Coordinates of C-alpha atoms in Angstrom, one line a residue:
Chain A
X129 CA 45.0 5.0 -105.1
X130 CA 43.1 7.2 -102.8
X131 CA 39.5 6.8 -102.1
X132 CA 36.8 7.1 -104.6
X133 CA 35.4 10.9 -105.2
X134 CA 31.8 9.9 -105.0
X135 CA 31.4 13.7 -107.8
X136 CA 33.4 11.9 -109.9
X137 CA 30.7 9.3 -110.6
X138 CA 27.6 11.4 -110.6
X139 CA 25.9 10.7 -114.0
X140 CA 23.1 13.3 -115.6
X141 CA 20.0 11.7 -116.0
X142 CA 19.8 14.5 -119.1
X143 CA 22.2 12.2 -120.5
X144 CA 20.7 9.6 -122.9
X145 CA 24.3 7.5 -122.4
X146 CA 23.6 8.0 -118.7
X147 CA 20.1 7.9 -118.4
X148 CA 20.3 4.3 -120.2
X149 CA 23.1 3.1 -117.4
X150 CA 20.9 4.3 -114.8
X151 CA 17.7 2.1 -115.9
X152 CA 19.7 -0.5 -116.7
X153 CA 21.2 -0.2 -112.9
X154 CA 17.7 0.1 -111.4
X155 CA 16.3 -2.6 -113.0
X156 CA 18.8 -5.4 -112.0
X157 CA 19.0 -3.9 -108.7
X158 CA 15.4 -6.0 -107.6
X159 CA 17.2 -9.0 -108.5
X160 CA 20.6 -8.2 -106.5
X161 CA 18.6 -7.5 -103.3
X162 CA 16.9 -10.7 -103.6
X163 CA 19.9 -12.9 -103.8
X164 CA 21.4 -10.6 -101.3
X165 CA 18.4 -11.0 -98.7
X166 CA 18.2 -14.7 -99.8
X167 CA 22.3 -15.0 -99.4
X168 CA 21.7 -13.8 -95.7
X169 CA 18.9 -15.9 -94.6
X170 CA 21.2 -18.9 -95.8
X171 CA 23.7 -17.4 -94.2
X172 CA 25.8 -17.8 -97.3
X173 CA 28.7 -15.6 -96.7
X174 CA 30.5 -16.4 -99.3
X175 CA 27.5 -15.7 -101.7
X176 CA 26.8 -12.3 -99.6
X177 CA 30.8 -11.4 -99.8
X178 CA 30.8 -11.8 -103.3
X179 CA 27.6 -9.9 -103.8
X180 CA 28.5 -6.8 -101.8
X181 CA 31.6 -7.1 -103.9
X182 CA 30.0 -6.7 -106.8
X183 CA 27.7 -3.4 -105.9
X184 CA 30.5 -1.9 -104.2
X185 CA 33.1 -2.0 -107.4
X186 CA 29.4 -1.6 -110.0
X187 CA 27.3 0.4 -108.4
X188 CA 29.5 4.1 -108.6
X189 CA 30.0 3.7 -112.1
X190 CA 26.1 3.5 -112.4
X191 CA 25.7 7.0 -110.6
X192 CA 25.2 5.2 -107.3
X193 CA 28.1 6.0 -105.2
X194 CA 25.5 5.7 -101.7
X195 CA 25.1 1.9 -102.4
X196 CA 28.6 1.3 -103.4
X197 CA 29.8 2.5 -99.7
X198 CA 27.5 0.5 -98.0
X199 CA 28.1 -2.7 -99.7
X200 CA 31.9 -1.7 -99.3
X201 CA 30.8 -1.4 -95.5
X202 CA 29.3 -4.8 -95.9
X203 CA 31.9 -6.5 -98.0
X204 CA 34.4 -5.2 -95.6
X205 CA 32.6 -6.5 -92.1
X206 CA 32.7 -9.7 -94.2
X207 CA 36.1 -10.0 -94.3
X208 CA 36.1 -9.0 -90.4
X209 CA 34.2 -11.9 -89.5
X210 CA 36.4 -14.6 -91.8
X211 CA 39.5 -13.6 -89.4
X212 CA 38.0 -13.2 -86.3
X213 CA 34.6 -13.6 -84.5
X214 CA 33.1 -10.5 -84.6
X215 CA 29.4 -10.6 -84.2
X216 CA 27.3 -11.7 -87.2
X217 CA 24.7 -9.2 -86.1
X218 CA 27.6 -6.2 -87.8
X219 CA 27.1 -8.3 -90.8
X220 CA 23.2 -8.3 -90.6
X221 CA 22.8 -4.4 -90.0
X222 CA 24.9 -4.0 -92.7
X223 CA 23.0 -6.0 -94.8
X224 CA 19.4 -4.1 -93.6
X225 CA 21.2 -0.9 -94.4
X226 CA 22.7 -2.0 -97.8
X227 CA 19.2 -3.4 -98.9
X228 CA 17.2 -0.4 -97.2
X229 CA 19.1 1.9 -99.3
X230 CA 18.6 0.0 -102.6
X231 CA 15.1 -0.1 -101.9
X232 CA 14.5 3.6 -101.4
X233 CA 15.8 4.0 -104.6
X234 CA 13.7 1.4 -106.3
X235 CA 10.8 2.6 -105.0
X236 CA 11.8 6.1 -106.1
X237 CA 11.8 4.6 -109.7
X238 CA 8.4 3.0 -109.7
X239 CA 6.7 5.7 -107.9
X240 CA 7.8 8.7 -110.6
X241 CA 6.5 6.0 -113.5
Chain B
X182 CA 55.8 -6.9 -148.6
X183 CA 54.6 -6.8 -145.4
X184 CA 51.3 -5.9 -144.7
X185 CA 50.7 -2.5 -142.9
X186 CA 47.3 -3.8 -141.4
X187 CA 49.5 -6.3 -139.5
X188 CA 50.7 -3.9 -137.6
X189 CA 47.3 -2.9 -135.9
X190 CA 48.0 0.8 -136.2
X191 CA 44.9 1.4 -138.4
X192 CA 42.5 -0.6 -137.7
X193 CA 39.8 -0.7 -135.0
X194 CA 41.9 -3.0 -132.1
X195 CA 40.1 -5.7 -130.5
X196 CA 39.9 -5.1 -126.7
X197 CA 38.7 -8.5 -124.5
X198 CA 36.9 -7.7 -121.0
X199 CA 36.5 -11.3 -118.5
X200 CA 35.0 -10.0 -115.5
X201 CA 32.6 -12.3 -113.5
X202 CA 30.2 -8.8 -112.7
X203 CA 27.0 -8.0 -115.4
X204 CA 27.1 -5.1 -114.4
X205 CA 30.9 -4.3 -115.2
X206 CA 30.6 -5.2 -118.7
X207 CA 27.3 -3.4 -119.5
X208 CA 29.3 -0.1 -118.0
X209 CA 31.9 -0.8 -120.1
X210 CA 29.8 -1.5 -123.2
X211 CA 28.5 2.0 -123.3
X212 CA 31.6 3.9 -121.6
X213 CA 34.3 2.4 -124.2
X214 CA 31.6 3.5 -127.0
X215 CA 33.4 6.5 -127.8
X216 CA 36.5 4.9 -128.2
X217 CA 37.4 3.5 -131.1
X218 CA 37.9 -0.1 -130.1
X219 CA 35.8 -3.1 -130.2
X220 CA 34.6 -4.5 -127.0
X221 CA 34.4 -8.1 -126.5
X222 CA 33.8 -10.3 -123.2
X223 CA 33.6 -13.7 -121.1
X224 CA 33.0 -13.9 -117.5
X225 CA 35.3 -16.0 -115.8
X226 CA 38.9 -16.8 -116.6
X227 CA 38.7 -19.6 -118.3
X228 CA 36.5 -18.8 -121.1
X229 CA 38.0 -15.8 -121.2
X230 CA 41.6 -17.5 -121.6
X231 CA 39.8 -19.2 -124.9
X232 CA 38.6 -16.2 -126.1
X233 CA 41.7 -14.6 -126.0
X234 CA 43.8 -17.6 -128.3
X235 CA 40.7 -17.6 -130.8
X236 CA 40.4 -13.5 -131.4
X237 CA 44.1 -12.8 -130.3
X238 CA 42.6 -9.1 -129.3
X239 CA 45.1 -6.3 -128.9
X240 CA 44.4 -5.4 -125.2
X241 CA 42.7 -7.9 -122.2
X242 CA 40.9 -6.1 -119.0
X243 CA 41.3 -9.2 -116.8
X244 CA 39.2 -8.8 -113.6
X245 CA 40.8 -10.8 -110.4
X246 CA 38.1 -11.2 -108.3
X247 CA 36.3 -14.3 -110.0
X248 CA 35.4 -17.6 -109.1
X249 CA 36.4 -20.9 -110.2
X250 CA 39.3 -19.5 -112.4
X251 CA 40.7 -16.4 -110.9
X252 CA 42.4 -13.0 -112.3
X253 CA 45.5 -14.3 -111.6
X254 CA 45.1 -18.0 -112.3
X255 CA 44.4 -16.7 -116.0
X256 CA 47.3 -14.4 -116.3
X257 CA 49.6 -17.1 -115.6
X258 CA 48.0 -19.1 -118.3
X259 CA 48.1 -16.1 -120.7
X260 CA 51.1 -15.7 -120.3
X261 CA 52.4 -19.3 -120.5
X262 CA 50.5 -19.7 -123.9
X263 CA 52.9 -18.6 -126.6
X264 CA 49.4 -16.8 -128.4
X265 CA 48.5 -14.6 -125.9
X266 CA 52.1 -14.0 -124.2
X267 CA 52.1 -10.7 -126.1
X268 CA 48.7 -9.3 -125.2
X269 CA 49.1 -6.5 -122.7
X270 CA 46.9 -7.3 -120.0
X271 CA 45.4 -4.5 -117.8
X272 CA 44.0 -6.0 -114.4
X273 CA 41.1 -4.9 -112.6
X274 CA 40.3 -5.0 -109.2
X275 CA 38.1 -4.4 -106.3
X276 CA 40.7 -4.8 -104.3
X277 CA 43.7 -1.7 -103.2
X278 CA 46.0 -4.2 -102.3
X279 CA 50.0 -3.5 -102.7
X280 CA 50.6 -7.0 -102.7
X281 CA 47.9 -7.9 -105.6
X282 CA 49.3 -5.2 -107.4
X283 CA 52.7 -6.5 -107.2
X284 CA 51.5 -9.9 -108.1
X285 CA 49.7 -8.6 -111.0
X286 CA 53.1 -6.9 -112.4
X287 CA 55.3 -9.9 -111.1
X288 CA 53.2 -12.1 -113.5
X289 CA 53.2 -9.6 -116.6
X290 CA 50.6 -7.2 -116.0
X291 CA 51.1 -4.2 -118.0
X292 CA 48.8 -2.2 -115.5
X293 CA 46.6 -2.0 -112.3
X294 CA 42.8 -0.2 -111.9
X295 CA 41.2 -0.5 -109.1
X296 CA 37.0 -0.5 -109.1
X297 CA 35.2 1.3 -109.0
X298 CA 37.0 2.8 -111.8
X299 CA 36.7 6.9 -112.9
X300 CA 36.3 5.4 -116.3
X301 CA 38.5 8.7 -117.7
X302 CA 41.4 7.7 -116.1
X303 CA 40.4 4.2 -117.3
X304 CA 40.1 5.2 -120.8
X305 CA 43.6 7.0 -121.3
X306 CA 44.9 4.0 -119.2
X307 CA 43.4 1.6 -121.7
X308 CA 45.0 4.0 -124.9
X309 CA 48.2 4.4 -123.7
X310 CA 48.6 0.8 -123.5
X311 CA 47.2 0.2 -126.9
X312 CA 49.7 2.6 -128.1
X313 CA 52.5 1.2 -126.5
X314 CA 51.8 -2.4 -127.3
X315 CA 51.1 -1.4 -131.2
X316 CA 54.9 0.3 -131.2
X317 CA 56.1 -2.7 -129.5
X318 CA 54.7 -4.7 -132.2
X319 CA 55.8 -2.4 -135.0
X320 CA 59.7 -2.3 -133.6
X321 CA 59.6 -6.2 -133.9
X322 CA 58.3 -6.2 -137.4
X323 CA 60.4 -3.4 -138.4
X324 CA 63.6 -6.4 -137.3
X325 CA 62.4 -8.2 -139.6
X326 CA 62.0 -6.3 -142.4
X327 CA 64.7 -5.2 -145.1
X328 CA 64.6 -1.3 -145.4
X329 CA 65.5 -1.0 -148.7
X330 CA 63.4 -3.3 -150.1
X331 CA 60.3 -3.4 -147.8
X332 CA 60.6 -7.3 -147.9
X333 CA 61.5 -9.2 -144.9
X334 CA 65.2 -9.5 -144.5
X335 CA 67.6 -12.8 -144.5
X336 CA 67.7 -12.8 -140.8
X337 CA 63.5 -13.4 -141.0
X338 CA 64.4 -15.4 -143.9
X339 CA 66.6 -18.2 -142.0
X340 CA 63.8 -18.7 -139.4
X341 CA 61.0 -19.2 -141.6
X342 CA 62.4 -21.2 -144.1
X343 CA 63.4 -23.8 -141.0
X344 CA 59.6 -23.6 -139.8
X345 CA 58.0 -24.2 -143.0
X346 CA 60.6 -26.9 -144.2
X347 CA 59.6 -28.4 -141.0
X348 CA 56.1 -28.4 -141.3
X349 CA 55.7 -29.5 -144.9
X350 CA 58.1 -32.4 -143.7
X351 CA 55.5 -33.2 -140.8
X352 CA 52.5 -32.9 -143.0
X353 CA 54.5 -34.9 -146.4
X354 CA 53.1 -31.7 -147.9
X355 CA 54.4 -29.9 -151.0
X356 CA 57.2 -27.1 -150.4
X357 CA 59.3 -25.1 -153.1
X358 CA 61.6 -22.3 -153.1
X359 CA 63.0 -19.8 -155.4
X360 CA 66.4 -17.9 -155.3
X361 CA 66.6 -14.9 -157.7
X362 CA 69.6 -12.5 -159.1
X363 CA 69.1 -9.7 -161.1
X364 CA 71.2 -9.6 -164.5
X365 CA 74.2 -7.9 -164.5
X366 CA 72.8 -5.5 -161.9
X367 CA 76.4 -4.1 -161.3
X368 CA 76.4 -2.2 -164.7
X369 CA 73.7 -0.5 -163.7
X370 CA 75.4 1.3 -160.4
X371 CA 78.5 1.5 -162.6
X372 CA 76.4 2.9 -165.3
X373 CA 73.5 5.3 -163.7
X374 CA 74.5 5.4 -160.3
X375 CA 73.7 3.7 -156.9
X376 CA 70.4 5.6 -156.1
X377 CA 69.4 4.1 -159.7
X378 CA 70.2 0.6 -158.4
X379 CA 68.4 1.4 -155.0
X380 CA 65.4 2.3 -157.4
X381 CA 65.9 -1.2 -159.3
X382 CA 66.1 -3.1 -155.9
X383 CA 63.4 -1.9 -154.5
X384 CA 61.0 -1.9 -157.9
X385 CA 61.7 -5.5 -158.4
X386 CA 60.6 -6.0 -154.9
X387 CA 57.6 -4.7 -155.4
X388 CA 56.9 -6.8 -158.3
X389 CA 57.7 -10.1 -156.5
X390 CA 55.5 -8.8 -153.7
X391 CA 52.7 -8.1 -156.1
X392 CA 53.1 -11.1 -158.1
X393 CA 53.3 -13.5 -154.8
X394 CA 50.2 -15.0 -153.1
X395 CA 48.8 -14.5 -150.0
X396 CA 50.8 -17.8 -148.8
X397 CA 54.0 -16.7 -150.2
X398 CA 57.0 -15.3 -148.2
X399 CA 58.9 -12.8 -150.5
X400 CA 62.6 -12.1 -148.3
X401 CA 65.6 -10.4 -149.7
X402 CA 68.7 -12.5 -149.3
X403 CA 71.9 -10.5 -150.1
X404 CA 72.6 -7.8 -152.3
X405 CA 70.9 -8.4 -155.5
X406 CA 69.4 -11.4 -154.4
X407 CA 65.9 -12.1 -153.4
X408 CA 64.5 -15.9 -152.6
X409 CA 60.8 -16.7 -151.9
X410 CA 59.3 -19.2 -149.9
X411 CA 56.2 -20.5 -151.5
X412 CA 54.5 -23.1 -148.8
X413 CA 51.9 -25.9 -150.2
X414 CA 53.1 -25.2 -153.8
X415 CA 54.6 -27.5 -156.1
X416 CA 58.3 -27.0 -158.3
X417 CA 56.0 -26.7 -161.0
X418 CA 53.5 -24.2 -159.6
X419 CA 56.2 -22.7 -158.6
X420 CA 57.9 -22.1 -162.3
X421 CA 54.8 -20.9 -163.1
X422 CA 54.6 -18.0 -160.8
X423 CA 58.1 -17.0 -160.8
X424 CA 58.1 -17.3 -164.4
X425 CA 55.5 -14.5 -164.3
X426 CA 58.1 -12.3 -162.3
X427 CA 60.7 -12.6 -164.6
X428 CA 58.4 -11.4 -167.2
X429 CA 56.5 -8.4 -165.7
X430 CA 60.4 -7.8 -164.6
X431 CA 61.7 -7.9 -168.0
X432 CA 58.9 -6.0 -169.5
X433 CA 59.1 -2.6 -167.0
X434 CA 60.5 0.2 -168.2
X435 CA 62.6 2.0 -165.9
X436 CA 62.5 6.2 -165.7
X437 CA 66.2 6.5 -165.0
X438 CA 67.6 4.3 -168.0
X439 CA 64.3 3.7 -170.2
X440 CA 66.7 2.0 -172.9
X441 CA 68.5 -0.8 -170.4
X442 CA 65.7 -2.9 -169.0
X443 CA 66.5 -5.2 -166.3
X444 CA 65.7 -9.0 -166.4
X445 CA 66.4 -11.8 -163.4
X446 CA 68.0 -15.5 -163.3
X447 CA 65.9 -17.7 -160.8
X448 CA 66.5 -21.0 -159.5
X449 CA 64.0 -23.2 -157.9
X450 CA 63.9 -26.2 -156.0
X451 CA 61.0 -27.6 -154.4
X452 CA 58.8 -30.7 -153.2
X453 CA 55.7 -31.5 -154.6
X454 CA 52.4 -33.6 -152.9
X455 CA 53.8 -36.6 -151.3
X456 CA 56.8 -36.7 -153.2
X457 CA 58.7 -36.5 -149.6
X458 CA 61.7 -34.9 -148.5
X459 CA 65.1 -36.8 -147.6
X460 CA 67.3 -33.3 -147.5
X461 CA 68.1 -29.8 -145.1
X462 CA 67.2 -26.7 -145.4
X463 CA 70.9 -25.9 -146.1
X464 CA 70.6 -28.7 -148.6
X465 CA 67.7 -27.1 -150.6
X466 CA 69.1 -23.5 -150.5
X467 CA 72.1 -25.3 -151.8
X468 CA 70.0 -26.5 -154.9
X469 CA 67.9 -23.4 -155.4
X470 CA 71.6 -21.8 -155.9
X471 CA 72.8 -24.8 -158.3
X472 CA 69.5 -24.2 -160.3
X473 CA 70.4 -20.2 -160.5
X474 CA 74.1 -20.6 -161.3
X475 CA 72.6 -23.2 -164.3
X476 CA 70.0 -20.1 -165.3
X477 CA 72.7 -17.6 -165.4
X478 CA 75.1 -20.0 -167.4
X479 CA 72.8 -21.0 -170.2
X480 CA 72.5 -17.3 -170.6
X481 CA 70.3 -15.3 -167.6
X482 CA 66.7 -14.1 -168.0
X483 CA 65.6 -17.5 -167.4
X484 CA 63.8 -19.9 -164.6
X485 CA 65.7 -23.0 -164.0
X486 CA 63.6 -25.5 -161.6
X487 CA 64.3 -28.9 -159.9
X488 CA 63.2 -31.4 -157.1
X489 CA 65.0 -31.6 -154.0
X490 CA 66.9 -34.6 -155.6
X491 CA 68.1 -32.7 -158.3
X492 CA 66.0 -33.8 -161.4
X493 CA 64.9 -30.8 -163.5
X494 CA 61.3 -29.9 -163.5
X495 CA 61.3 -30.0 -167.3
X496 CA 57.9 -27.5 -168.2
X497 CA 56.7 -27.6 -171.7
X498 CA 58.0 -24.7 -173.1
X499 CA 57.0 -22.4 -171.2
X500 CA 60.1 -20.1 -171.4

């Protein structure tokens, strides 16, 4: 299968069905990047492969195609670093950038409540 | 006769979604809403292997990425356990591997979707399945059923007999069977014709299948010849229920030939509670066919009943 078309995920907030996948999206996503950030101070890899696993194959189907590449990103420098020594630190900007992104778009949500 | 809803075509099929991932079955939930399925989940393999042997569902989305019990773990199990070898199982994965997909197929997969799934694509894959697997299960049953009559055939017949003798052997349960012959069923192709006899085989199944429980197994044996299975059920309870057939049999009036009516000879042998069984399946048919022969020679439109050691089943006038 070729890669994702990140169109063929966008959702209409218009939508109710879609507007009620979206919420429901954003309001676990608080929760995710808490046991993500907790997952990497631990430096539980296994926790934070599984994790990025998670976003990357959920968060498209939610509308958020963005945060599914960068956990995919994540997930994928994971899997790097089981085989071979690459530098954690890959792992750790990934992880900034993956939970800077969700961020952004939580504070999006509260700030247009 | 058999059952139409048993074949799944009409009504709503039962789809089963283990994935490990929230998120995947709350997507699903409202994607699959259009559909008209009913979604139900567990989220990780083996739960979800349970799930499936209780509610038998039509279709399973089997995630592989999970812990403890993995995607492919529970396929293997699925398939191993003779409930759920039948249930086409679509995988899902986060994962574009050949070799998983390969796997997948190798252990009875029916079909791969890798996540993050365009849930259109997801959806026809998901009906085509359905489809395929409700044909599948259709072609089998259609095996197994007579065409004529719409009752199952001998070949069903032969294998069910065998289980059910068995089991009310295990259980020193009761067990009786009935073999029936219409009356001089020849004059009436000699007289009004072979579609006329089609019409009289095929109305008199209808009347056994009407008359029979839930429970009851209503097969055609040969030619003119039908024999019911009737599980948990006494010789006498038995007599009592076929003796209804014969009735409603000899009391329908038939459009083709209103002035010849057609009656039936039925033999029965059977077990009752506890009274054990020290014979074969062969053996019993054997007797049910005695038990006919002596219905047909003390002359026809009768029920003729004994235990499987031969001693009639003598019911108070009831005939």
């Amino acid at each position: 299968m070729s890669a994702p078309d990140p169109n063929a995920f966008s959702l209409d907030i218009n939508d109710p069905e879609d507007a009620e996948l979206i919420e429901y999206f954003l309001g676990e996503l608080p929760d995710r990047v808490d046991a993500i950030n907790q997952a990497s101070s631990s430096d539980d890899v296994d926790q934070l492969g599984r994790l990025a696993h998670q976003l990357k194959g959920a968060a498209p189907g939610f509308g958020f195609p963005a945060i599914g590449s960068a956990a995919a990103k994540l997930e994928g420098s994971i899997r790097e670093l089981d085989q071979s020594t690459e530098d954690i630190n890959i792992v750790r900007a990934e992880v900034e950038n993956l939970v800077l992104l969700c961020q952004s778009y939580i504070s999006q949500t509260k700030s247009s409540h | 006769m058999v059952d139409p809803q048993d074949l799944q075509l009409e009504s709503t099929p039962v789809v089963l979604l283990v994935d490990d991932s929230q998120f995947v079955h709350r997507l699903l939930d409202a994607r699959m809403r259009s559909e008209s399925i009913s979604l139900i989940g567990a989220f990780d393999g083996k739960s979800g292997f349970e799930r499936a042997v209780e509610d038998s569902p039509a279709l399973i989305l089997l995630d592989l990425d999970m812990p403890i019990m993995d995607g492919f773990e529970t396929l293997r199990a699925l398939k191993e356990e003779p409930k759920t070898k039948d249930i086409p199982v679509i995988v899902l994965s986060g994962m574009d591997s050949s070799q998983d997909k390969v796997t997948a197929f190798d252990l009875g997969a029916v079909d791969f979707v890798t996540k993050p799934f365009e849930l259109t694509e997801l959806r026809a894959r998901l009906r085509s399945s359905l489809k395929m697997s409700a044909l599948l299960k259709m072609l089998a049953q259609k095996a197994q059923i007579d065409g004529l009559s719409g009752l199952y055939n001998r070949s069903f017949f032969d294998d069910r007999f065998t289980e059910e003798y068995d089991r009310a052997i295990r259980h020193n349960h009761p067990i009786s069977i009935a073999l029936m012959d219409l009356d001089h069923f020849k004059s009436i192709n000699d007289t009004f014709g072979h579609p006329a006899g089609d019409i009289v085989i095929s109305g008199v199944s209808q009347i056994a299948a009407q008359e029979c429980r839930s429970s009851d197994i209503a097969c055609r044996y040969g030619g003119e010849e039908y024999v019911l299975i009737m599980p948990e059920t006494s010789p006498a309870d038995a007599y009592t229920l076929c003796q209804r057939i014969r009735e409603r049999c000899e009391a329908t009036t038939w459009s083709q030939h209103p002035g010849r009516n057609v009656t039936l000879s039925i033999g029965i042998v059977g077990a009752a509670e506890g009274a054990g069984i020290q014979c074969t399946p062969a053996a019993m048919i054997e007797l049910a066919d005695r038990n006919l022969y002596d219905a047909k020679k003390s002359g026809r439109n009768m029920v003729r009943a004994s235990d499987v050691n031969g001693a009639p089943i003598n019911i108070a006038k009831a005939s």
